[in-house]
PDB file of C-alpha atoms and ligand atoms in Angstrom:
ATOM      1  CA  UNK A1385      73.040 112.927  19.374  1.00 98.00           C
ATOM      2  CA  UNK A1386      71.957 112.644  15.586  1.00 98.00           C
ATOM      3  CA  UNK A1387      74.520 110.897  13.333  1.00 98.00           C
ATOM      4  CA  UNK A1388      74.356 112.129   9.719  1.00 99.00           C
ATOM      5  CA  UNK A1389      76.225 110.410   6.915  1.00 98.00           C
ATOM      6  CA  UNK A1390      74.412 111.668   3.763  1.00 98.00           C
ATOM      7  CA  UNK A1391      74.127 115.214   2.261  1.00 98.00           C
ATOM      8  CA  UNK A1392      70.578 115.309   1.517  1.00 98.00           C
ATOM      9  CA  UNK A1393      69.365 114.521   5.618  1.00 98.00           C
ATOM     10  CA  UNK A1394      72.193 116.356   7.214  1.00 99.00           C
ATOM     11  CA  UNK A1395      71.004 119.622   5.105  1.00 98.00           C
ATOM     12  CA  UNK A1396      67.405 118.819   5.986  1.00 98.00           C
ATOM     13  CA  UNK A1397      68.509 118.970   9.725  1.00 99.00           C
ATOM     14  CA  UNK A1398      70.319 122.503   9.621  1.00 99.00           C
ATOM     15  CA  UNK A1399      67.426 123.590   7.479  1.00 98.00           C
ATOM     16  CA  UNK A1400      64.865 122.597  10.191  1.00 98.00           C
ATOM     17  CA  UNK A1401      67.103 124.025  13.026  1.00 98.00           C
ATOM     18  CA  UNK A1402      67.191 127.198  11.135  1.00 98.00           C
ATOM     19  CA  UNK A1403      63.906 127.451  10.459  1.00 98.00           C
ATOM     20  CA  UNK A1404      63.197 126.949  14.350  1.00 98.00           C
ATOM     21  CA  UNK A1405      65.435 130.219  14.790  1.00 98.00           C
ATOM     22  CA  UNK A1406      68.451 128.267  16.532  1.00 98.00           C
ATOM     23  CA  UNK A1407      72.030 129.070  15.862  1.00 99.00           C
ATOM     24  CA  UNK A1408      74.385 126.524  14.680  1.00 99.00           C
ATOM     25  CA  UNK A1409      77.865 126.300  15.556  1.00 99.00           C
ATOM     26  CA  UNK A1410      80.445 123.931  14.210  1.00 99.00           C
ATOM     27  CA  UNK A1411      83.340 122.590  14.847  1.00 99.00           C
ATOM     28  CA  UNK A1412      85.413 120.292  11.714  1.00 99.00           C
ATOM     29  CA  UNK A1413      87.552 117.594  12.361  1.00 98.00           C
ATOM     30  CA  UNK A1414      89.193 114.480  11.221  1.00 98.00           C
ATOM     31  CA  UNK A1415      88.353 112.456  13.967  1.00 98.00           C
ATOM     32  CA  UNK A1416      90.737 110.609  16.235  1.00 98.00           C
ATOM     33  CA  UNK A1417      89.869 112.990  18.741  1.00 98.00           C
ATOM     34  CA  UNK A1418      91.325 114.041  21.430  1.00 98.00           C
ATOM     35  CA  UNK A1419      91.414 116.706  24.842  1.00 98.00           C
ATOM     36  CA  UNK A1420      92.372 119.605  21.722  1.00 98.00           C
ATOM     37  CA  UNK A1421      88.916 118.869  19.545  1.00 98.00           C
ATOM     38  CA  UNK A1422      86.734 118.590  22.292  1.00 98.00           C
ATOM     39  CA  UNK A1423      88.558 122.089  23.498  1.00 98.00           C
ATOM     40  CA  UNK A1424      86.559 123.536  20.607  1.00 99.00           C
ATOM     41  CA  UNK A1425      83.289 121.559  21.174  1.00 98.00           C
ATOM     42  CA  UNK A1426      83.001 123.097  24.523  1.00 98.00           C
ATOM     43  CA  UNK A1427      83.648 126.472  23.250  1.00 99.00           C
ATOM     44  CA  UNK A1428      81.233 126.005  20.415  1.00 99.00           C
ATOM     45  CA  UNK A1429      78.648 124.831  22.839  1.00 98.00           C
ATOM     46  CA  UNK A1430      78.659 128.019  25.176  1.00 98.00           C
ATOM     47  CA  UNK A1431      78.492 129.546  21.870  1.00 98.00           C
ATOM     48  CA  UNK A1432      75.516 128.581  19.975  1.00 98.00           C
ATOM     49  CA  UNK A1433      72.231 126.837  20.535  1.00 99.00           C
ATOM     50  CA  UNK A1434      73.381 124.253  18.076  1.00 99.00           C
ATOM     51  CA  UNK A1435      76.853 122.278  17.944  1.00 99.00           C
ATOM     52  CA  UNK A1436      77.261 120.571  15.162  1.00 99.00           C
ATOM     53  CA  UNK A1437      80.720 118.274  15.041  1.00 99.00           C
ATOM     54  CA  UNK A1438      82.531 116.469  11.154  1.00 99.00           C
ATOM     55  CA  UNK A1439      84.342 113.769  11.551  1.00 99.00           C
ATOM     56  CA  UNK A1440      85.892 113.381   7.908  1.00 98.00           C
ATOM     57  CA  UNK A1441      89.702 112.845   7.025  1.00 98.00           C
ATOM     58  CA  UNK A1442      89.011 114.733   4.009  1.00 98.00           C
ATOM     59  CA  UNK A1443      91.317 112.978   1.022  1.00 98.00           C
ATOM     60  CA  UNK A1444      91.443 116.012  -0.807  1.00 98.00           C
ATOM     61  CA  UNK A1445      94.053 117.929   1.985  1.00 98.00           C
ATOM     62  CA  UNK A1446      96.761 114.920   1.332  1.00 98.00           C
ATOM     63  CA  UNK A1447      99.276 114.518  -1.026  1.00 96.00           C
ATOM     64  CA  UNK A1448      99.755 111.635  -2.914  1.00 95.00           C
ATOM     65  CA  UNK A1449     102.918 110.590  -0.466  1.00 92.00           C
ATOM     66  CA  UNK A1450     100.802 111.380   2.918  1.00 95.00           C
ATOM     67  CA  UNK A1451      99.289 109.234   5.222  1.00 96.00           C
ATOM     68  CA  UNK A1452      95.356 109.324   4.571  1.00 98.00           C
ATOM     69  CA  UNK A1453      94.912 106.028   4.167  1.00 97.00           C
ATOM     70  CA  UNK A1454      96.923 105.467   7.495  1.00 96.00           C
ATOM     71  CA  UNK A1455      95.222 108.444   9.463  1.00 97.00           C
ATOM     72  CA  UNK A1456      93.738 107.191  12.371  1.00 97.00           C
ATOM     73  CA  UNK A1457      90.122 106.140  12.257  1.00 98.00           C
ATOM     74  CA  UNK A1458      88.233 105.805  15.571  1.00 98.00           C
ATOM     75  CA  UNK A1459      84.318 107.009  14.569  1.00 98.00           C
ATOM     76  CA  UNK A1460      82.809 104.687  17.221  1.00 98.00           C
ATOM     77  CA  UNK A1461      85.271 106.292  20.619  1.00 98.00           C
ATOM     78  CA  UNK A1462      84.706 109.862  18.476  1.00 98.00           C
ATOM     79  CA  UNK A1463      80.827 109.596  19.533  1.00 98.00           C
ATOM     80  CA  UNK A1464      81.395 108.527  22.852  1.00 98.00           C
ATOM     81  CA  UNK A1465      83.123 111.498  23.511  1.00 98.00           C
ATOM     82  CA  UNK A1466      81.098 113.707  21.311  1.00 99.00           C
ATOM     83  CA  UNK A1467      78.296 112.375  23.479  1.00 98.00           C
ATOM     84  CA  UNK A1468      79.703 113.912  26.694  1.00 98.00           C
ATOM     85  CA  UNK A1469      79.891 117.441  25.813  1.00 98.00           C
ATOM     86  CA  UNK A1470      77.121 117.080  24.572  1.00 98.00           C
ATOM     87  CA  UNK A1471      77.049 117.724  21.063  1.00 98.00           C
ATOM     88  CA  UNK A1472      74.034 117.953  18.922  1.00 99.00           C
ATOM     89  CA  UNK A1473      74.654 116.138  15.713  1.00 99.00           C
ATOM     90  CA  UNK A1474      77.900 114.413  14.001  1.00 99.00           C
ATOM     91  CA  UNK A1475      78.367 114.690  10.299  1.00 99.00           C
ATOM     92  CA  UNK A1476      80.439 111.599   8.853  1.00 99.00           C
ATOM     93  CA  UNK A1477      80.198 111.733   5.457  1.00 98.00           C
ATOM     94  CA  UNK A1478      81.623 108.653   3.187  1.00 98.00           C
ATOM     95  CA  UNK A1479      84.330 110.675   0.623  1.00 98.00           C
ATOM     96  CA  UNK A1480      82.182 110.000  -2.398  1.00 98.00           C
ATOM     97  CA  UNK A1481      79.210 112.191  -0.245  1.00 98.00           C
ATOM     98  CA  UNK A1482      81.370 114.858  -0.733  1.00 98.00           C
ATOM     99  CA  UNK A1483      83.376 114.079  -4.147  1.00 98.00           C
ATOM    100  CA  UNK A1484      80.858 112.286  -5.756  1.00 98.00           C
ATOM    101  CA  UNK A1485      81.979 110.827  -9.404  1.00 98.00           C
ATOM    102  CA  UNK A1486      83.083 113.797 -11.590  1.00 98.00           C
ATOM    103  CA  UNK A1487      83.408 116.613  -8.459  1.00 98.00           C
ATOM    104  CA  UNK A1488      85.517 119.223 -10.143  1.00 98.00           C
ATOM    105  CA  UNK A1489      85.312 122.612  -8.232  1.00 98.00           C
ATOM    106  CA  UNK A1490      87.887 123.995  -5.643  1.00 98.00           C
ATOM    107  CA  UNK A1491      88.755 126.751  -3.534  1.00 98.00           C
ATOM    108  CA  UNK A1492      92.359 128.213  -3.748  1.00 98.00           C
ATOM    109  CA  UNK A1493      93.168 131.063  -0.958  1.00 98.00           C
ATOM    110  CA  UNK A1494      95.748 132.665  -2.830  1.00 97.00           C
ATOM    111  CA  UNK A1495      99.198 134.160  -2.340  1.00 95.00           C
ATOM    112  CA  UNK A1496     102.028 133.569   0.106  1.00 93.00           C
ATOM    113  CA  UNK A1497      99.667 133.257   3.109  1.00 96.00           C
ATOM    114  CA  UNK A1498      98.751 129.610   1.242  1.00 97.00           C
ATOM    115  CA  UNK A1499     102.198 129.030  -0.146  1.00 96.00           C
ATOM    116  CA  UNK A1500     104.520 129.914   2.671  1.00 96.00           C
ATOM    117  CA  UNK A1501     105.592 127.678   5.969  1.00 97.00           C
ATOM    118  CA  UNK A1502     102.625 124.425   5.714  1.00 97.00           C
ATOM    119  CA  UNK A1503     102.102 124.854   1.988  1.00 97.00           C
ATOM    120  CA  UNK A1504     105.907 124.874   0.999  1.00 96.00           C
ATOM    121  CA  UNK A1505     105.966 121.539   2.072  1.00 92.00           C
ATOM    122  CA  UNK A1506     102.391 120.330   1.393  1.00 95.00           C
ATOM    123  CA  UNK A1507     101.580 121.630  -2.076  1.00 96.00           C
ATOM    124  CA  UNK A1508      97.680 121.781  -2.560  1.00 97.00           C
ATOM    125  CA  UNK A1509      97.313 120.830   1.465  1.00 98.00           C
ATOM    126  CA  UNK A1510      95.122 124.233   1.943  1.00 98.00           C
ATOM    127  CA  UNK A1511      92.927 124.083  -1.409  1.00 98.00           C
ATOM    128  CA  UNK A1512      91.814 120.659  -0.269  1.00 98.00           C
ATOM    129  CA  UNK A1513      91.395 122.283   3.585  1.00 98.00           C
ATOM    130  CA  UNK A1514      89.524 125.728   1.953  1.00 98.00           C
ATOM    131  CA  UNK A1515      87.417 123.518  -0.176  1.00 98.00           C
ATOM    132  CA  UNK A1516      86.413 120.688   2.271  1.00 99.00           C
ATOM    133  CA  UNK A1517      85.857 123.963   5.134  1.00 99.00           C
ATOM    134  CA  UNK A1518      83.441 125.828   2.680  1.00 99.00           C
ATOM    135  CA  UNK A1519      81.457 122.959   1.903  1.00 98.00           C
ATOM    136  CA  UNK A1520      80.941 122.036   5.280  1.00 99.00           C
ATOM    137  CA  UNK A1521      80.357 125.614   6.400  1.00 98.00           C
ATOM    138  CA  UNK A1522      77.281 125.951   3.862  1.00 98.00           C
ATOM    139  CA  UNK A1523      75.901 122.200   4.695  1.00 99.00           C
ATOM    140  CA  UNK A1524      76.031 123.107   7.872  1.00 99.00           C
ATOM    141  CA  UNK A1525      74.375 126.704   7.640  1.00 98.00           C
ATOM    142  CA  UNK A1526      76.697 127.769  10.775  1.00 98.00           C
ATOM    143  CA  UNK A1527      76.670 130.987  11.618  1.00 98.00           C
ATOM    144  CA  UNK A1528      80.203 130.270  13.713  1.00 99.00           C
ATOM    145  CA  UNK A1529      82.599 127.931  13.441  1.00 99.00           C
ATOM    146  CA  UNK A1530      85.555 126.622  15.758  1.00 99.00           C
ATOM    147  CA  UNK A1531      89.279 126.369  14.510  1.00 99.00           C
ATOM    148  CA  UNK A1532      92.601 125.332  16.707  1.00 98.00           C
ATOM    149  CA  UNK A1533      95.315 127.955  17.180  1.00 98.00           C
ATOM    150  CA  UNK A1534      97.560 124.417  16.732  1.00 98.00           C
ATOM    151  CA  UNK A1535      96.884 124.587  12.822  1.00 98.00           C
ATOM    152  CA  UNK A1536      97.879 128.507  12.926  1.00 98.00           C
ATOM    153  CA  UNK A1537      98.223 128.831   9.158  1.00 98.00           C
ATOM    154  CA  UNK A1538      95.049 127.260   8.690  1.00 98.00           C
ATOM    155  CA  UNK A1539      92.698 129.313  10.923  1.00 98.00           C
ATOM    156  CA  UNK A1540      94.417 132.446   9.289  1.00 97.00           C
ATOM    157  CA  UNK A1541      94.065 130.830   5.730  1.00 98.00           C
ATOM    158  CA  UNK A1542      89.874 130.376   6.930  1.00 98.00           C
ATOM    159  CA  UNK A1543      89.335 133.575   8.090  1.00 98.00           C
ATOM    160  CA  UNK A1544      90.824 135.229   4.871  1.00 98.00           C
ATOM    161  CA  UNK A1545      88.622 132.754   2.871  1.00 98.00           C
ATOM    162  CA  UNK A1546      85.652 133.638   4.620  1.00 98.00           C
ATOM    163  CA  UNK A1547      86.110 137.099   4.668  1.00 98.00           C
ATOM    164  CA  UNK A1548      87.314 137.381   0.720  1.00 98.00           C
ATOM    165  CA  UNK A1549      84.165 134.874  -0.123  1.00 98.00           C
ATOM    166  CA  UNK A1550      81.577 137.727   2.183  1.00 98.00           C
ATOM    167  CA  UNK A1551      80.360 134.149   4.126  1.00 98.00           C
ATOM    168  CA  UNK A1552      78.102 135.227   6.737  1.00 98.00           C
ATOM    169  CA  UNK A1553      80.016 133.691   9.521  1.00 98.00           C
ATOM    170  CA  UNK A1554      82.317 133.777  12.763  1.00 98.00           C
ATOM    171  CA  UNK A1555      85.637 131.846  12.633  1.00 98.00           C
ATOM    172  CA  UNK A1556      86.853 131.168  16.080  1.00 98.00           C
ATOM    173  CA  UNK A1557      89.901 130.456  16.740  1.00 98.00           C
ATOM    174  CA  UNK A1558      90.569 128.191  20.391  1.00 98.00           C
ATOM    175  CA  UNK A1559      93.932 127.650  21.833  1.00 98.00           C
ATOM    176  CA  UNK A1560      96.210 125.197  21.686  1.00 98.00           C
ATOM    177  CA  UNK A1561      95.496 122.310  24.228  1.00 98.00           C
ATOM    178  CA  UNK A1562      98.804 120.298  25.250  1.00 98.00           C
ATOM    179  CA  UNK A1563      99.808 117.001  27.321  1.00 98.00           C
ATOM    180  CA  UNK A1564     101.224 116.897  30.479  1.00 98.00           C
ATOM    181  CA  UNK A1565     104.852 117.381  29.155  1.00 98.00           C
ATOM    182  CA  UNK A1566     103.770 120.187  26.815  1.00 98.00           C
ATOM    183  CA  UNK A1567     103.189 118.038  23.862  1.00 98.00           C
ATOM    184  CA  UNK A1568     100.568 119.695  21.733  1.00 98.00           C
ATOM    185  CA  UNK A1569      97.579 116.907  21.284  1.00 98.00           C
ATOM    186  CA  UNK A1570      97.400 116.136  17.600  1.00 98.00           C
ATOM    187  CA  UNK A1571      95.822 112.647  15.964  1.00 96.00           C
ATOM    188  CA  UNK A1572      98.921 112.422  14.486  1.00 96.00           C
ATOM    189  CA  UNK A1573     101.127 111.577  17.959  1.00 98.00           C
ATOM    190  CA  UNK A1574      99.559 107.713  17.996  1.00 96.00           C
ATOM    191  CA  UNK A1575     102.305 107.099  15.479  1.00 97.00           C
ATOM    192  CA  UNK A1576     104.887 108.216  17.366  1.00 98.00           C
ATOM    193  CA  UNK A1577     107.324 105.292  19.002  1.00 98.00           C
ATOM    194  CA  UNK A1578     108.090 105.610  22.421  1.00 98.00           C
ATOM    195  CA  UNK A1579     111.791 107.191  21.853  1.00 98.00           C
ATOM    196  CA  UNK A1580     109.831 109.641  19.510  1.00 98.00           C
ATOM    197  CA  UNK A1581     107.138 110.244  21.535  1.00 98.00           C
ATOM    198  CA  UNK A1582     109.744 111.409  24.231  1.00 98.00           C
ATOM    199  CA  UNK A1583     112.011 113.533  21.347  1.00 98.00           C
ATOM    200  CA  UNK A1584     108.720 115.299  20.213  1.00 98.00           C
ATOM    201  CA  UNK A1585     108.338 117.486  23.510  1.00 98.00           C
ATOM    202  CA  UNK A1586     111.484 119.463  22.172  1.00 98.00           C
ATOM    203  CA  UNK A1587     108.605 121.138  20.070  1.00 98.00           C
ATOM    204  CA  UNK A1588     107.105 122.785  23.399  1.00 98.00           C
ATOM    205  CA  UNK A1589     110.411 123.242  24.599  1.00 98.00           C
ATOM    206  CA  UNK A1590     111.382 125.262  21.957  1.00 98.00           C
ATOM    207  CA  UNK A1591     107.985 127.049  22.047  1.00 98.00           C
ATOM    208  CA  UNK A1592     108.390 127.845  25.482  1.00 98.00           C
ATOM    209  CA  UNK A1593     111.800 129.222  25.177  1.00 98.00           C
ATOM    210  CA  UNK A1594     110.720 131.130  22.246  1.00 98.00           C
ATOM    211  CA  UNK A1595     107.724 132.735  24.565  1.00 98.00           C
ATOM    212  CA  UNK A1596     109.914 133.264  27.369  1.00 98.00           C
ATOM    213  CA  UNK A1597     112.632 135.704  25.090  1.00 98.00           C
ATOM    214  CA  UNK A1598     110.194 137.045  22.514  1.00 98.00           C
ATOM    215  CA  UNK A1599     110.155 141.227  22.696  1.00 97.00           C
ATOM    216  CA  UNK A1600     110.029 143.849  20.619  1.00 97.00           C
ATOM    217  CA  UNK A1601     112.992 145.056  19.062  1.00 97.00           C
ATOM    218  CA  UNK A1602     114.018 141.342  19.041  1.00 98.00           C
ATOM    219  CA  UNK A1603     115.996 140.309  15.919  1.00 98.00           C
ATOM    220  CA  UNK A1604     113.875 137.503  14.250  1.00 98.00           C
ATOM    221  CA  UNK A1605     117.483 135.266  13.606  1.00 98.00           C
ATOM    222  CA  UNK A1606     118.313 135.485  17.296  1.00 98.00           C
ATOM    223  CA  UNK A1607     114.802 134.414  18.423  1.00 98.00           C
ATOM    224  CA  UNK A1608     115.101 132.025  15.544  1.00 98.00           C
ATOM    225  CA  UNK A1609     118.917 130.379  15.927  1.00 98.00           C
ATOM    226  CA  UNK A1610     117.671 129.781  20.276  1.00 98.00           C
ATOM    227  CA  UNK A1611     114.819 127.944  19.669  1.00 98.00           C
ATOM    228  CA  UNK A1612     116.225 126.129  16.605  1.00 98.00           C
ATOM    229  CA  UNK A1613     119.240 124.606  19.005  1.00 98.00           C
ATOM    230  CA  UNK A1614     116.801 123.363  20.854  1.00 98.00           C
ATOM    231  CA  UNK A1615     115.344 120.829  18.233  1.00 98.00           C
ATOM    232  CA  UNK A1616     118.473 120.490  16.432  1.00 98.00           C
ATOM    233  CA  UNK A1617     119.772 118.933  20.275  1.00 98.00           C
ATOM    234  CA  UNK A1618     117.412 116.217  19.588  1.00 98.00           C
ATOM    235  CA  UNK A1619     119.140 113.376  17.067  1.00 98.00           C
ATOM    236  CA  UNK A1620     115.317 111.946  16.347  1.00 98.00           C
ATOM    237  CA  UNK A1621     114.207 115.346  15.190  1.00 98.00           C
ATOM    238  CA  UNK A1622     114.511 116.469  12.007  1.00 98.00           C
ATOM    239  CA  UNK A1623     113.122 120.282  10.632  1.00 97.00           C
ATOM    240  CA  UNK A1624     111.178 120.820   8.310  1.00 97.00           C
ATOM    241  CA  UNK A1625     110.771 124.694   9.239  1.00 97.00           C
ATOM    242  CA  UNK A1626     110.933 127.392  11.771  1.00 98.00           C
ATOM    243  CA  UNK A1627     109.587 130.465  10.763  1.00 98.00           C
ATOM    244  CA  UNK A1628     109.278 133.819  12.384  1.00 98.00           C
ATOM    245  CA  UNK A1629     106.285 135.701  10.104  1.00 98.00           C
ATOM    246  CA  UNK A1630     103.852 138.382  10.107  1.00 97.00           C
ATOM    247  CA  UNK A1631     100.606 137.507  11.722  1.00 96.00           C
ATOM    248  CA  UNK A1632      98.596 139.132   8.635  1.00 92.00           C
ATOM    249  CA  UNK A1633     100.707 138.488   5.585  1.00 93.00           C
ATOM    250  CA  UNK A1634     103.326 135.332   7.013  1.00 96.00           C
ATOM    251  CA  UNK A1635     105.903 137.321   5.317  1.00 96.00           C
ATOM    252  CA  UNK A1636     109.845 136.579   7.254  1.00 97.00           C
ATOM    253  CA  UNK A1637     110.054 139.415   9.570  1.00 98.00           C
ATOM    254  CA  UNK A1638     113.809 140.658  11.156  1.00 98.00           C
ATOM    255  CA  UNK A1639     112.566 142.251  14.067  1.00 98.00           C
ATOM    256  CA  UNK A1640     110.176 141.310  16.017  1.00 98.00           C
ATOM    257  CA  UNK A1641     108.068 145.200  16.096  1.00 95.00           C
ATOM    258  CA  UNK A1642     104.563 144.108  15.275  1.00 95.00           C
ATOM    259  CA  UNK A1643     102.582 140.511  15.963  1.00 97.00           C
ATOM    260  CA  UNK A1644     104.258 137.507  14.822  1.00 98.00           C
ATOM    261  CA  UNK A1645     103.297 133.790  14.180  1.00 98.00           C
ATOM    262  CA  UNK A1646     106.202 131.715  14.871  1.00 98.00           C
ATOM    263  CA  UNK A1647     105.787 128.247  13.702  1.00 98.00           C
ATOM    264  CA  UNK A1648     107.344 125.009  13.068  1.00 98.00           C
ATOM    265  CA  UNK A1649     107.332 121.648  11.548  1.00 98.00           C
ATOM    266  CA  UNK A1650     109.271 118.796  12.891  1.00 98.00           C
ATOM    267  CA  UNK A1651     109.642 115.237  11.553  1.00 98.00           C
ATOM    268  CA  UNK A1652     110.202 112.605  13.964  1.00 98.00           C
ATOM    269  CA  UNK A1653     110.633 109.566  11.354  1.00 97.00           C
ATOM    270  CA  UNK A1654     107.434 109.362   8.983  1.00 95.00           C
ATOM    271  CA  UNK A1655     105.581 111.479  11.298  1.00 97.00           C
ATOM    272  CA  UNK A1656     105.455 115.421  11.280  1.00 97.00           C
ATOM    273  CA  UNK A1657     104.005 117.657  14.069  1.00 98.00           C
ATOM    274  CA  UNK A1658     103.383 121.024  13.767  1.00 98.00           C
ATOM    275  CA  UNK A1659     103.621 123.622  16.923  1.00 98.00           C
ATOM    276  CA  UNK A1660     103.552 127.668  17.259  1.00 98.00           C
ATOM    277  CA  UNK A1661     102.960 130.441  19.148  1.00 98.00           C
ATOM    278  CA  UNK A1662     101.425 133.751  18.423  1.00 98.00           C
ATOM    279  CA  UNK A1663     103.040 136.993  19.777  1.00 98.00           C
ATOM    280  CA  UNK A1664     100.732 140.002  19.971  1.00 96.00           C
ATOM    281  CA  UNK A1665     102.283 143.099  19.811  1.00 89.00           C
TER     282      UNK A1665
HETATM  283  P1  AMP B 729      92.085 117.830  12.846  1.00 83.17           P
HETATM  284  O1  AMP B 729      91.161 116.742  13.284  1.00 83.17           O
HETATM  285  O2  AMP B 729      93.518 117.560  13.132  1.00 83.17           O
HETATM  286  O3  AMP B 729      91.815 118.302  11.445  1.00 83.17           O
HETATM  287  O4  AMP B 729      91.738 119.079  13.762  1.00 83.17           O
HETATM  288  C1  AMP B 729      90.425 119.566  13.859  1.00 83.17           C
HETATM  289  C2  AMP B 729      90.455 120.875  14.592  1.00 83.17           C
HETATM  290  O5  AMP B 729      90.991 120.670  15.899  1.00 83.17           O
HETATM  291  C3  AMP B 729      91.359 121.918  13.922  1.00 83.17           C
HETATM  292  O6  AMP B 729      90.728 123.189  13.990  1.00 83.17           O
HETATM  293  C4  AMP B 729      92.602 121.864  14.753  1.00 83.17           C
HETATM  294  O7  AMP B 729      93.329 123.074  14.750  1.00 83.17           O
HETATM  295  C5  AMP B 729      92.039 121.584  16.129  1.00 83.17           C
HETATM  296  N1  AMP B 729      93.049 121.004  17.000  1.00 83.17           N
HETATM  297  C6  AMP B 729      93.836 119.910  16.749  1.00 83.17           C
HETATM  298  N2  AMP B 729      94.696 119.716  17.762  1.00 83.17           N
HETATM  299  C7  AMP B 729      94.470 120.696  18.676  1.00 83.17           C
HETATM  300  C8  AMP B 729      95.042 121.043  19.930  1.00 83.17           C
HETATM  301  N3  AMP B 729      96.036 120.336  20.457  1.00 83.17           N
HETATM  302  N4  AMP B 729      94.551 122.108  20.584  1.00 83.17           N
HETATM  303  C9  AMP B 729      93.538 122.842  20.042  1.00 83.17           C
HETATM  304  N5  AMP B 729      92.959 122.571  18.870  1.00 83.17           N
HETATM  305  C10 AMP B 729      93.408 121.517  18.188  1.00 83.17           C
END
């Protein structure tokens, strides 16, 4: 497995794989990974000649009050389990690779699809994930590239991007991959104390509730007010959102009569998960 950490010799290897007629798949992350990223590896793998994994907590995608200096950092365990898949070659770019000294352009995904549920709370969270996702996507030369259902908003903010921006590429989106208890695997649960670890599974409660009542002709507050008692049984939980929306436009729906997203955010002291479900009608 080839480790790449500058621009210049991680383009020269997608240009030589290219060049030898191979496609490339890829699959971004932040490291830390777990059973959920490599989920996507092995997808990406039956999918393309080449898999090509990042591992970069990309600064831009925090806000000033987030945790990026605190995200977890594991690059060594990452490879090892990169390794086993197998994948083909790791990009781990140092920020400044990226953002080097005067870096000034972005990519905004506009409208409520970037503003609504994850963006209320985390403004400029998707122009840092749009602008990190394109860069990689053309370093990379992919011709597909593997997202988790977990960050719903996200995939559907990609696709859009993608689409609007005529890239010349596949966005795949993978499902959610959970613990034992129904936990959704997420970097983010290593912070979680053992009374919150055990508080967090009334995410996938809720979710599974939600799944189990969802059907058409539904009214969005009723579907909304069950699975909300759910967290709001838990004292350590504290919402953020829960949001019944549109699959396309993630506008508030009141009856559930065409596909939905629904999707929350929980904080469990400084730590917030995210969970959903999609329902296809
Ligand atoms: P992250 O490292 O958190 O930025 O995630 C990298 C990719 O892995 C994103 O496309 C996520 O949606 C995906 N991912 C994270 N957790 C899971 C999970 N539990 N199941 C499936 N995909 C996941």
């Amino acid at each position: 497995m080839e480790i790449f950490q500058t621009v210049e010799a991680f383009k020269d290897y997608t240009k030589a794989m290219k060049a030898a007629g191979k496609t490339i798949a890829l699959v971004p992350t932040m490291g830390a990974l777990h059973a959920g990223h490599i989920a996507l590896m092995e997808a990406a793998r039956k999918a393309a000649d080449v898999v090509i994994a990042s591992v970069f907590v990309n600064p831009t995608q925090f806000g000033p009050n987030e945790d990026y200096e605190a995200y977890p950092r594991a690059f060594s365990e990452d490879c090892e389990k990169l390794k086993q898949v197998p994948v083909d070659a790791v990009f781990h770019p140092e920020p400044a690779a990226l953002y080097p000294e005067g870096y000034a352009t972005y990519v905004a995904v506009e409208g409520d699809i970037t503003n609504k549920l994850c963006g209320a709370q985390r403004p400029g969270h998707f122009r840092g994930v749009a602008t990190v996702v394109t860069k990689l996507l053309h370093l990379a030369r992919a011709d597909k590239a593997f997202f988790g259902q977990k960050d719903a908003q996200q995939l559907i903010i990609i696709k859009k991007m993608t689409r609007d921006l005529n890239f010349d590429i596949e966005i795949i989106g993978c499902p959610i991959v959970r613990e034992k208890d129904g936990l959704a695997m997420s970097s983010r649960n290593a912070y979680l104390n053992p009374e919150e670890r055990k508080a967090a599974t009334c995410l996938s409660k809720s979710i599974a509730l939600g799944e189990s009542i969802i059907k058409k002709g539904l009214p969005a507050r009723e579907l909304k007010d069950r699975m909300e008692k759910i967290i709001k049984g838990e004292p350590l939980a504290k919402m953020d959102y829960l949001e019944i929306v549109d699959l396309n436009t993630l506008q508030p729906v009141e009856c559930i009569n065409d596909s939905v997203l629904v999707a929350m955010a929980v904080h469990f002291g400084k730590t917030r998960l995210i969970d959903n479900f999609i329902c296809e009608i």
